[in-house]
Amino acid sequence: MSKRLAEVARKVGVSEATVSRVLNDKPGVSESTREAVLTALDVLGYERPTKLRGERARLVGLVLPELQNPIFPALAEIVGGTLAQNGYTPLLCTQNAGGITESDYVDLLLAQQVSGVIFLGGHYTEADAPHGHYERLRRVKLPTVLVSAPVDSVGFATVSTDDGSAAEQAIQHLHQLGHRKIGLLLGPAGHQPSVRKLASAQRVFARLGLDLDPALVVNGLYSIESGQAGATRLLQAGATGIVCASDPLALGAIRAAKRAGLVVPADVSVVGFDDSALMSFTEPPLTTVRQPIDAMGRAVIDMLLGQIAGTMGAGDELLFEPELVLRASTGPVAAR
């Protein structure tokens, strides 16, 4: 208790005696100081005394890593709309380079006494990223749901697309078209969805009797520019088919092929992942592996509301099967 008093007192800039008076609901403390102490308890991950907890606001934090990848706004629209239908108001928290961090948002949401938090991607997918702010959520037992594959140590309820199945479907499709030099254009090396895709690819290649040449595996950022740079390396290594971990990466791969004087799919086939908006209107229309985001969004809300109602625990991962969508960016391997 003394450690908690000292930590909260330092955070607020008051004496330990003042903190003690607030925690014991004693008079003689201004309302602003009382609120500051209670907010500090939330931010530091300490539970409020039972008589001071009150009702949580019908607000849910919706934390997004970015808005440039169209899959995140699409998910946010589905999840936010379903929250509103259930009487909750989403608080949209978007990150950008040099701006408010995920940890800052957790502090803000705890201070707002939200009913829960939904992460649509974030540090929990990265093995080497900071994870301390998730512990603050666990301490106060705040209902929390993650979307996308997490590292094993995070321990929250999770809704994910089966990344292994996505990689398997894409590779088998290219193999059936005669491709044997299949390149993988993935996200960062420690990013769990890409880790799962790579592990599945290794199993599929072994089953098909193919070698997965390290030169045909490229990690990068989830952007068109990174896709173009990575695909250039894969084309130089002889890839005739490229499996990408996102649609923006696939668009970058198509750009790289065109810059190299190649035609998609006559010279090289490209498969994306997500089936985000407008992928059927690109040139050529993109073959991709579709995430079932409508069903996933509904499952996220069911998990969150189950935790809020106390009928569902945290920690399970629900996997959704993706679907290969065939369009014009893949075709038979060219004779060389």
Tab-separated table of C-alpha atoms in Angstrom:
chain	number	residue	atom	x	y	z
A	1	MET	CA	0.000	0.000	0.000
A	2	SER	CA	2.823	2.449	0.885
A	3	LYS	CA	4.399	1.897	-2.539
A	4	ARG	CA	1.072	2.654	-4.230
A	5	LEU	CA	0.574	5.816	-2.141
A	6	ALA	CA	4.049	7.074	-3.005
A	7	GLU	CA	3.699	6.329	-6.712
A	8	VAL	CA	0.311	8.026	-7.014
A	9	ALA	CA	1.492	10.997	-4.953
A	10	ARG	CA	4.480	11.511	-7.271
A	11	LYS	CA	2.253	11.247	-10.335
A	12	VAL	CA	-0.184	13.903	-9.094
A	13	GLY	CA	2.292	16.084	-7.213
A	14	VAL	CA	0.572	15.881	-3.812
A	15	SER	CA	1.413	14.338	-0.467
A	16	GLU	CA	0.862	10.693	0.412
A	17	ALA	CA	-1.519	11.867	3.121
A	18	THR	CA	-3.695	13.542	0.477
A	19	VAL	CA	-3.743	10.356	-1.598
A	20	SER	CA	-4.712	8.378	1.500
A	21	ARG	CA	-7.619	10.754	2.220
A	22	VAL	CA	-8.926	10.302	-1.329
A	23	LEU	CA	-8.629	6.503	-1.203
A	24	ASN	CA	-10.479	6.408	2.104
A	25	ASP	CA	-13.124	8.868	0.847
A	26	LYS	CA	-12.314	11.418	3.557
A	27	PRO	CA	-13.230	15.130	3.385
A	28	GLY	CA	-10.740	17.978	3.130
A	29	VAL	CA	-9.625	17.386	-0.488
A	30	SER	CA	-10.682	19.563	-3.430
A	31	GLU	CA	-12.717	17.938	-6.209
A	32	SER	CA	-10.005	18.615	-8.797
A	33	THR	CA	-7.348	16.935	-6.625
A	34	ARG	CA	-9.667	14.002	-5.931
A	35	GLU	CA	-10.234	13.492	-9.672
A	36	ALA	CA	-6.503	13.781	-10.360
A	37	VAL	CA	-5.717	11.075	-7.795
A	38	LEU	CA	-8.383	8.722	-9.164
A	39	THR	CA	-7.159	9.285	-12.722
A	40	ALA	CA	-3.584	8.536	-11.610
A	41	LEU	CA	-4.802	5.250	-10.105
A	42	ASP	CA	-6.297	4.294	-13.474
A	43	VAL	CA	-3.234	5.330	-15.466
A	44	LEU	CA	-0.818	3.504	-13.155
A	45	GLY	CA	-2.906	0.342	-13.342
A	46	TYR	CA	-4.192	0.255	-9.754
A	47	GLU	CA	-7.783	-0.686	-8.999
A	48	ARG	CA	-9.903	1.983	-7.367
A	49	PRO	CA	-11.388	1.144	-3.971
A	50	THR	CA	-14.814	-0.443	-4.519
A	51	LYS	CA	-16.756	2.534	-3.185
A	52	LEU	CA	-14.957	4.905	-5.577
A	53	ARG	CA	-15.298	2.954	-8.809
A	54	GLY	CA	-18.653	4.221	-10.026
A	55	GLU	CA	-20.047	3.364	-13.425
A	56	ARG	CA	-17.783	3.163	-16.468
A	57	ALA	CA	-18.723	5.409	-19.366
A	58	ARG	CA	-20.389	3.768	-22.364
A	59	LEU	CA	-17.320	4.571	-24.413
A	60	VAL	CA	-15.002	2.113	-26.156
A	61	GLY	CA	-11.510	2.994	-27.311
A	62	LEU	CA	-10.837	2.023	-30.932
A	63	VAL	CA	-7.059	2.117	-31.460
A	64	LEU	CA	-5.675	1.986	-35.014
A	65	PRO	CA	-1.989	1.871	-36.012
A	66	GLU	CA	-2.591	3.915	-39.184
A	67	LEU	CA	-5.168	4.979	-41.756
A	68	GLN	CA	-3.119	4.676	-44.961
A	69	ASN	CA	-3.726	0.936	-45.300
A	70	PRO	CA	-7.391	0.786	-46.383
A	71	ILE	CA	-8.084	-2.381	-44.368
A	72	PHE	CA	-7.929	-0.429	-41.072
A	73	PRO	CA	-10.577	2.214	-41.923
A	74	ALA	CA	-12.770	-0.586	-43.297
A	75	LEU	CA	-12.496	-2.537	-40.028
A	76	ALA	CA	-13.025	0.619	-37.973
A	77	GLU	CA	-16.236	1.392	-39.886
A	78	ILE	CA	-17.662	-2.072	-39.207
A	79	VAL	CA	-16.612	-2.209	-35.554
A	80	GLY	CA	-17.615	1.391	-34.838
A	81	GLY	CA	-21.023	0.925	-36.438
A	82	THR	CA	-21.697	-2.263	-34.496
A	83	LEU	CA	-20.648	-0.582	-31.249
A	84	ALA	CA	-23.122	2.237	-31.908
A	85	GLN	CA	-25.893	-0.293	-32.555
A	86	ASN	CA	-25.191	-1.723	-29.100
A	87	GLY	CA	-25.325	1.644	-27.360
A	88	TYR	CA	-21.584	2.369	-27.129
A	89	THR	CA	-19.709	5.340	-28.550
A	90	PRO	CA	-16.335	4.559	-30.185
A	91	LEU	CA	-13.403	6.840	-29.392
A	92	LEU	CA	-11.175	6.688	-32.482
A	93	CYS	CA	-7.464	6.739	-31.602
A	94	THR	CA	-5.163	6.826	-34.629
A	95	GLN	CA	-1.389	6.880	-34.518
A	96	ASN	CA	1.153	8.568	-36.753
A	97	ALA	CA	4.905	8.978	-36.760
A	98	GLY	CA	6.010	11.359	-34.011
A	99	GLY	CA	2.475	11.723	-32.654
A	100	ILE	CA	0.569	10.224	-29.741
A	101	THR	CA	1.802	6.723	-28.940
A	102	GLU	CA	-0.241	3.615	-28.222
A	103	SER	CA	0.831	3.874	-24.576
A	104	ASP	CA	-0.366	7.504	-24.432
A	105	TYR	CA	-3.743	6.437	-25.793
A	106	VAL	CA	-4.052	3.740	-23.125
A	107	ASP	CA	-3.448	6.408	-20.446
A	108	LEU	CA	-6.057	8.649	-22.070
A	109	LEU	CA	-8.662	5.887	-22.324
A	110	LEU	CA	-8.141	4.796	-18.723
A	111	ALA	CA	-8.580	8.394	-17.608
A	112	GLN	CA	-11.871	8.520	-19.545
A	113	GLN	CA	-13.130	5.432	-17.676
A	114	VAL	CA	-14.000	3.655	-20.946
A	115	SER	CA	-15.910	0.391	-20.844
A	116	GLY	CA	-13.381	-1.390	-23.053
A	117	VAL	CA	-10.677	-1.112	-25.704
A	118	ILE	CA	-10.372	-2.629	-29.187
A	119	PHE	CA	-6.998	-2.645	-30.940
A	120	LEU	CA	-7.108	-3.003	-34.747
A	121	GLY	CA	-3.418	-3.877	-35.025
A	122	GLY	CA	-0.646	-2.469	-32.860
A	123	HIS	CA	2.441	-3.223	-30.809
A	124	TYR	CA	1.022	-6.573	-29.671
A	125	THR	CA	1.761	-7.954	-33.149
A	126	GLU	CA	5.469	-7.121	-32.862
A	127	ALA	CA	7.824	-9.213	-30.744
A	128	ASP	CA	10.294	-6.374	-30.097
A	129	ALA	CA	7.791	-3.543	-29.500
A	130	PRO	CA	6.980	-2.145	-26.020
A	131	HIS	CA	4.154	-4.049	-24.311
A	132	GLY	CA	4.076	-2.456	-20.845
A	133	HIS	CA	0.857	-0.522	-21.486
A	134	TYR	CA	-1.030	-3.805	-21.995
A	135	GLU	CA	-0.134	-4.773	-18.443
A	136	ARG	CA	-1.920	-1.630	-17.222
A	137	LEU	CA	-5.076	-2.824	-18.960
A	138	ARG	CA	-4.731	-6.269	-17.398
A	139	ARG	CA	-4.264	-4.831	-13.908
A	140	VAL	CA	-7.577	-3.004	-13.984
A	141	LYS	CA	-9.260	-5.924	-15.796
A	142	LEU	CA	-10.517	-3.641	-18.569
A	143	PRO	CA	-12.329	-5.620	-21.327
A	144	THR	CA	-9.936	-5.681	-24.284
A	145	VAL	CA	-10.036	-7.326	-27.725
A	146	LEU	CA	-7.238	-7.482	-30.290
A	147	VAL	CA	-7.580	-7.856	-34.051
A	148	SER	CA	-4.674	-9.620	-35.818
A	149	ALA	CA	-2.160	-12.173	-34.593
A	150	PRO	CA	-0.495	-11.249	-31.269
A	151	VAL	CA	2.724	-12.358	-29.639
A	152	ASP	CA	2.109	-15.197	-27.201
A	153	SER	CA	2.755	-13.170	-24.041
A	154	VAL	CA	0.020	-10.557	-24.478
A	155	GLY	CA	-2.901	-12.733	-23.354
A	156	PHE	CA	-5.991	-10.848	-24.550
A	157	ALA	CA	-9.018	-12.097	-26.467
A	158	THR	CA	-8.111	-11.966	-30.158
A	159	VAL	CA	-9.837	-12.139	-33.537
A	160	SER	CA	-7.524	-13.023	-36.441
A	161	THR	CA	-7.536	-14.133	-40.025
A	162	ASP	CA	-5.793	-17.492	-40.411
A	163	ASP	CA	-2.534	-16.151	-41.888
A	164	GLY	CA	-1.203	-19.658	-42.444
A	165	SER	CA	-4.193	-20.591	-44.567
A	166	ALA	CA	-3.872	-17.335	-46.521
A	167	ALA	CA	-0.271	-18.092	-47.459
A	168	GLU	CA	-1.134	-21.677	-48.324
A	169	GLN	CA	-3.992	-20.688	-50.648
A	170	ALA	CA	-1.869	-18.108	-52.479
A	171	ILE	CA	1.139	-20.416	-52.937
A	172	GLN	CA	-0.949	-23.361	-54.087
A	173	HIS	CA	-2.722	-21.141	-56.615
A	174	LEU	CA	0.574	-20.010	-58.134
A	175	HIS	CA	1.934	-23.559	-58.063
A	176	GLN	CA	-1.127	-24.803	-59.956
A	177	LEU	CA	-0.405	-22.159	-62.594
A	178	GLY	CA	3.067	-23.638	-63.074
A	179	HIS	CA	5.105	-21.218	-60.973
A	180	ARG	CA	8.079	-22.718	-59.161
A	181	LYS	CA	10.084	-19.563	-58.360
A	182	ILE	CA	7.592	-18.063	-55.919
A	183	GLY	CA	8.684	-15.037	-53.897
A	184	LEU	CA	7.271	-13.851	-50.564
A	185	LEU	CA	6.870	-10.129	-49.910
A	186	LEU	CA	6.174	-9.853	-46.176
A	187	GLY	CA	5.880	-7.257	-43.440
A	188	PRO	CA	8.583	-6.660	-40.792
A	189	ALA	CA	10.473	-9.764	-39.651
A	190	GLY	CA	8.986	-9.767	-36.137
A	191	HIS	CA	5.421	-8.969	-37.187
A	192	GLN	CA	3.336	-11.968	-36.121
A	193	PRO	CA	0.968	-12.170	-39.143
A	194	SER	CA	4.022	-12.305	-41.426
A	195	VAL	CA	5.761	-14.762	-39.092
A	196	ARG	CA	2.743	-17.061	-39.421
A	197	LYS	CA	2.608	-16.629	-43.196
A	198	LEU	CA	6.306	-17.505	-43.514
A	199	ALA	CA	5.990	-20.594	-41.291
A	200	SER	CA	3.045	-21.804	-43.388
A	201	ALA	CA	4.937	-21.109	-46.628
A	202	GLN	CA	7.839	-23.229	-45.431
A	203	ARG	CA	5.478	-26.138	-44.764
A	204	VAL	CA	3.720	-25.747	-48.125
A	205	PHE	CA	6.975	-25.548	-50.060
A	206	ALA	CA	8.223	-28.699	-48.342
A	207	ARG	CA	4.995	-30.519	-49.149
A	208	LEU	CA	5.243	-29.462	-52.801
A	209	GLY	CA	8.871	-30.555	-52.994
A	210	LEU	CA	10.160	-27.008	-53.543
A	211	ASP	CA	13.037	-25.196	-51.920
A	212	LEU	CA	12.282	-21.827	-50.323
A	213	ASP	CA	15.303	-19.824	-51.444
A	214	PRO	CA	16.150	-17.143	-48.807
A	215	ALA	CA	16.649	-14.716	-51.711
A	216	LEU	CA	12.951	-15.126	-52.478
A	217	VAL	CA	11.817	-13.916	-49.035
A	218	VAL	CA	11.815	-10.144	-48.465
A	219	ASN	CA	10.611	-8.312	-45.343
A	220	GLY	CA	9.627	-4.656	-45.348
A	221	LEU	CA	6.990	-2.127	-44.364
A	222	TYR	CA	3.331	-2.402	-45.360
A	223	SER	CA	3.464	0.309	-48.013
A	224	ILE	CA	3.422	0.642	-51.790
A	225	GLU	CA	6.957	2.047	-51.749
A	226	SER	CA	8.289	-0.837	-49.665
A	227	GLY	CA	6.446	-3.262	-51.934
A	228	GLN	CA	8.084	-1.787	-55.002
A	229	ALA	CA	11.568	-1.974	-53.482
A	230	GLY	CA	11.069	-5.518	-52.181
A	231	ALA	CA	9.535	-6.807	-55.399
A	232	THR	CA	12.453	-5.392	-57.386
A	233	ARG	CA	14.748	-7.642	-55.346
A	234	LEU	CA	12.462	-10.647	-55.879
A	235	LEU	CA	12.340	-10.083	-59.637
A	236	GLN	CA	16.114	-9.843	-59.743
A	237	ALA	CA	16.219	-13.194	-57.902
A	238	GLY	CA	14.087	-14.746	-60.653
A	239	ALA	CA	10.614	-14.800	-59.080
A	240	THR	CA	7.795	-15.477	-61.543
A	241	GLY	CA	5.088	-15.250	-58.884
A	242	ILE	CA	4.937	-13.014	-55.792
A	243	VAL	CA	2.781	-13.580	-52.700
A	244	CYS	CA	2.303	-10.345	-50.745
A	245	ALA	CA	1.282	-9.812	-47.111
A	246	SER	CA	-0.988	-6.848	-47.942
A	247	ASP	CA	-2.688	-5.224	-50.895
A	248	PRO	CA	-0.472	-2.084	-50.773
A	249	LEU	CA	2.589	-4.364	-51.005
A	250	ALA	CA	1.003	-6.069	-54.013
A	251	LEU	CA	0.363	-2.724	-55.714
A	252	GLY	CA	4.016	-1.877	-55.153
A	253	ALA	CA	4.997	-5.215	-56.679
A	254	ILE	CA	2.924	-4.486	-59.797
A	255	ARG	CA	4.609	-1.093	-60.092
A	256	ALA	CA	8.034	-2.737	-59.780
A	257	ALA	CA	7.198	-5.200	-62.548
A	258	LYS	CA	6.080	-2.417	-64.867
A	259	ARG	CA	9.220	-0.379	-64.099
A	260	ALA	CA	11.262	-3.459	-65.036
A	261	GLY	CA	9.476	-3.695	-68.388
A	262	LEU	CA	7.450	-6.740	-67.364
A	263	VAL	CA	3.754	-7.371	-67.886
A	264	VAL	CA	1.454	-8.592	-65.106
A	265	PRO	CA	0.436	-11.423	-65.326
A	266	ALA	CA	2.109	-12.460	-68.607
A	267	ASP	CA	5.618	-12.190	-67.127
A	268	VAL	CA	4.984	-12.213	-63.385
A	269	SER	CA	1.938	-13.007	-61.235
A	270	VAL	CA	1.078	-11.063	-58.075
A	271	VAL	CA	-1.213	-12.064	-55.164
A	272	GLY	CA	-2.244	-9.586	-52.458
A	273	PHE	CA	-3.810	-9.980	-49.023
A	274	ASP	CA	-6.880	-8.249	-47.492
A	275	ASP	CA	-9.081	-7.552	-50.556
A	276	SER	CA	-9.366	-3.959	-49.432
A	277	ALA	CA	-11.500	-1.404	-51.265
A	278	LEU	CA	-10.925	-0.804	-54.984
A	279	MET	CA	-8.689	-3.848	-55.570
A	280	SER	CA	-11.066	-4.990	-58.298
A	281	PHE	CA	-10.498	-1.658	-60.095
A	282	THR	CA	-6.692	-1.662	-60.237
A	283	GLU	CA	-4.811	-2.369	-63.451
A	284	PRO	CA	-4.797	-5.295	-63.636
A	285	PRO	CA	-7.505	-6.160	-61.077
A	286	LEU	CA	-5.727	-7.764	-58.122
A	287	THR	CA	-5.907	-11.439	-57.228
A	288	THR	CA	-5.879	-11.377	-53.436
A	289	VAL	CA	-6.771	-13.312	-50.285
A	290	ARG	CA	-9.851	-11.750	-48.698
A	291	GLN	CA	-10.135	-11.204	-44.954
A	292	PRO	CA	-13.762	-11.751	-43.820
A	293	ILE	CA	-13.873	-8.400	-42.042
A	294	ASP	CA	-17.675	-8.266	-41.631
A	295	ALA	CA	-17.733	-11.523	-39.675
A	296	MET	CA	-14.570	-10.582	-37.810
A	297	GLY	CA	-16.010	-7.209	-36.798
A	298	ARG	CA	-19.136	-8.848	-35.366
A	299	ALA	CA	-17.009	-11.363	-33.461
A	300	VAL	CA	-14.929	-8.542	-31.964
A	301	ILE	CA	-18.050	-6.886	-30.553
A	302	ASP	CA	-19.414	-10.199	-29.247
A	303	MET	CA	-16.125	-10.817	-27.417
A	304	LEU	CA	-16.022	-7.313	-25.962
A	305	LEU	CA	-19.646	-7.291	-24.821
A	306	GLY	CA	-19.156	-10.763	-23.329
A	307	GLN	CA	-16.275	-9.455	-21.235
A	308	ILE	CA	-18.219	-6.361	-20.181
A	309	ALA	CA	-21.139	-8.575	-19.095
A	310	GLY	CA	-18.776	-10.968	-17.297
A	311	THR	CA	-19.876	-13.967	-19.373
A	312	MET	CA	-16.665	-14.363	-21.367
A	313	GLY	CA	-13.043	-14.551	-20.296
A	314	ALA	CA	-9.989	-13.079	-21.989
A	315	GLY	CA	-7.143	-14.874	-23.702
A	316	ASP	CA	-8.719	-16.959	-26.473
A	317	GLU	CA	-7.951	-16.419	-30.174
A	318	LEU	CA	-10.680	-16.875	-32.757
A	319	LEU	CA	-9.353	-17.655	-36.257
A	320	PHE	CA	-11.299	-16.847	-39.419
A	321	GLU	CA	-10.739	-18.620	-42.723
A	322	PRO	CA	-9.730	-16.294	-45.588
A	323	GLU	CA	-10.845	-16.691	-49.209
A	324	LEU	CA	-8.737	-16.529	-52.366
A	325	VAL	CA	-10.315	-14.073	-54.826
A	326	LEU	CA	-9.182	-14.702	-58.396
A	327	ARG	CA	-8.764	-11.700	-60.676
A	328	ALA	CA	-6.423	-10.737	-63.506
A	329	SER	CA	-3.055	-10.262	-61.736
A	330	THR	CA	-2.215	-13.993	-61.831
A	331	GLY	CA	-1.783	-16.303	-64.795
A	332	PRO	CA	0.207	-19.295	-66.092
A	333	VAL	CA	3.971	-19.076	-65.796
A	334	ALA	CA	5.592	-17.645	-68.933
A	335	ALA	CA	7.875	-19.867	-70.992
A	336	ARG	CA	11.483	-18.759	-70.595
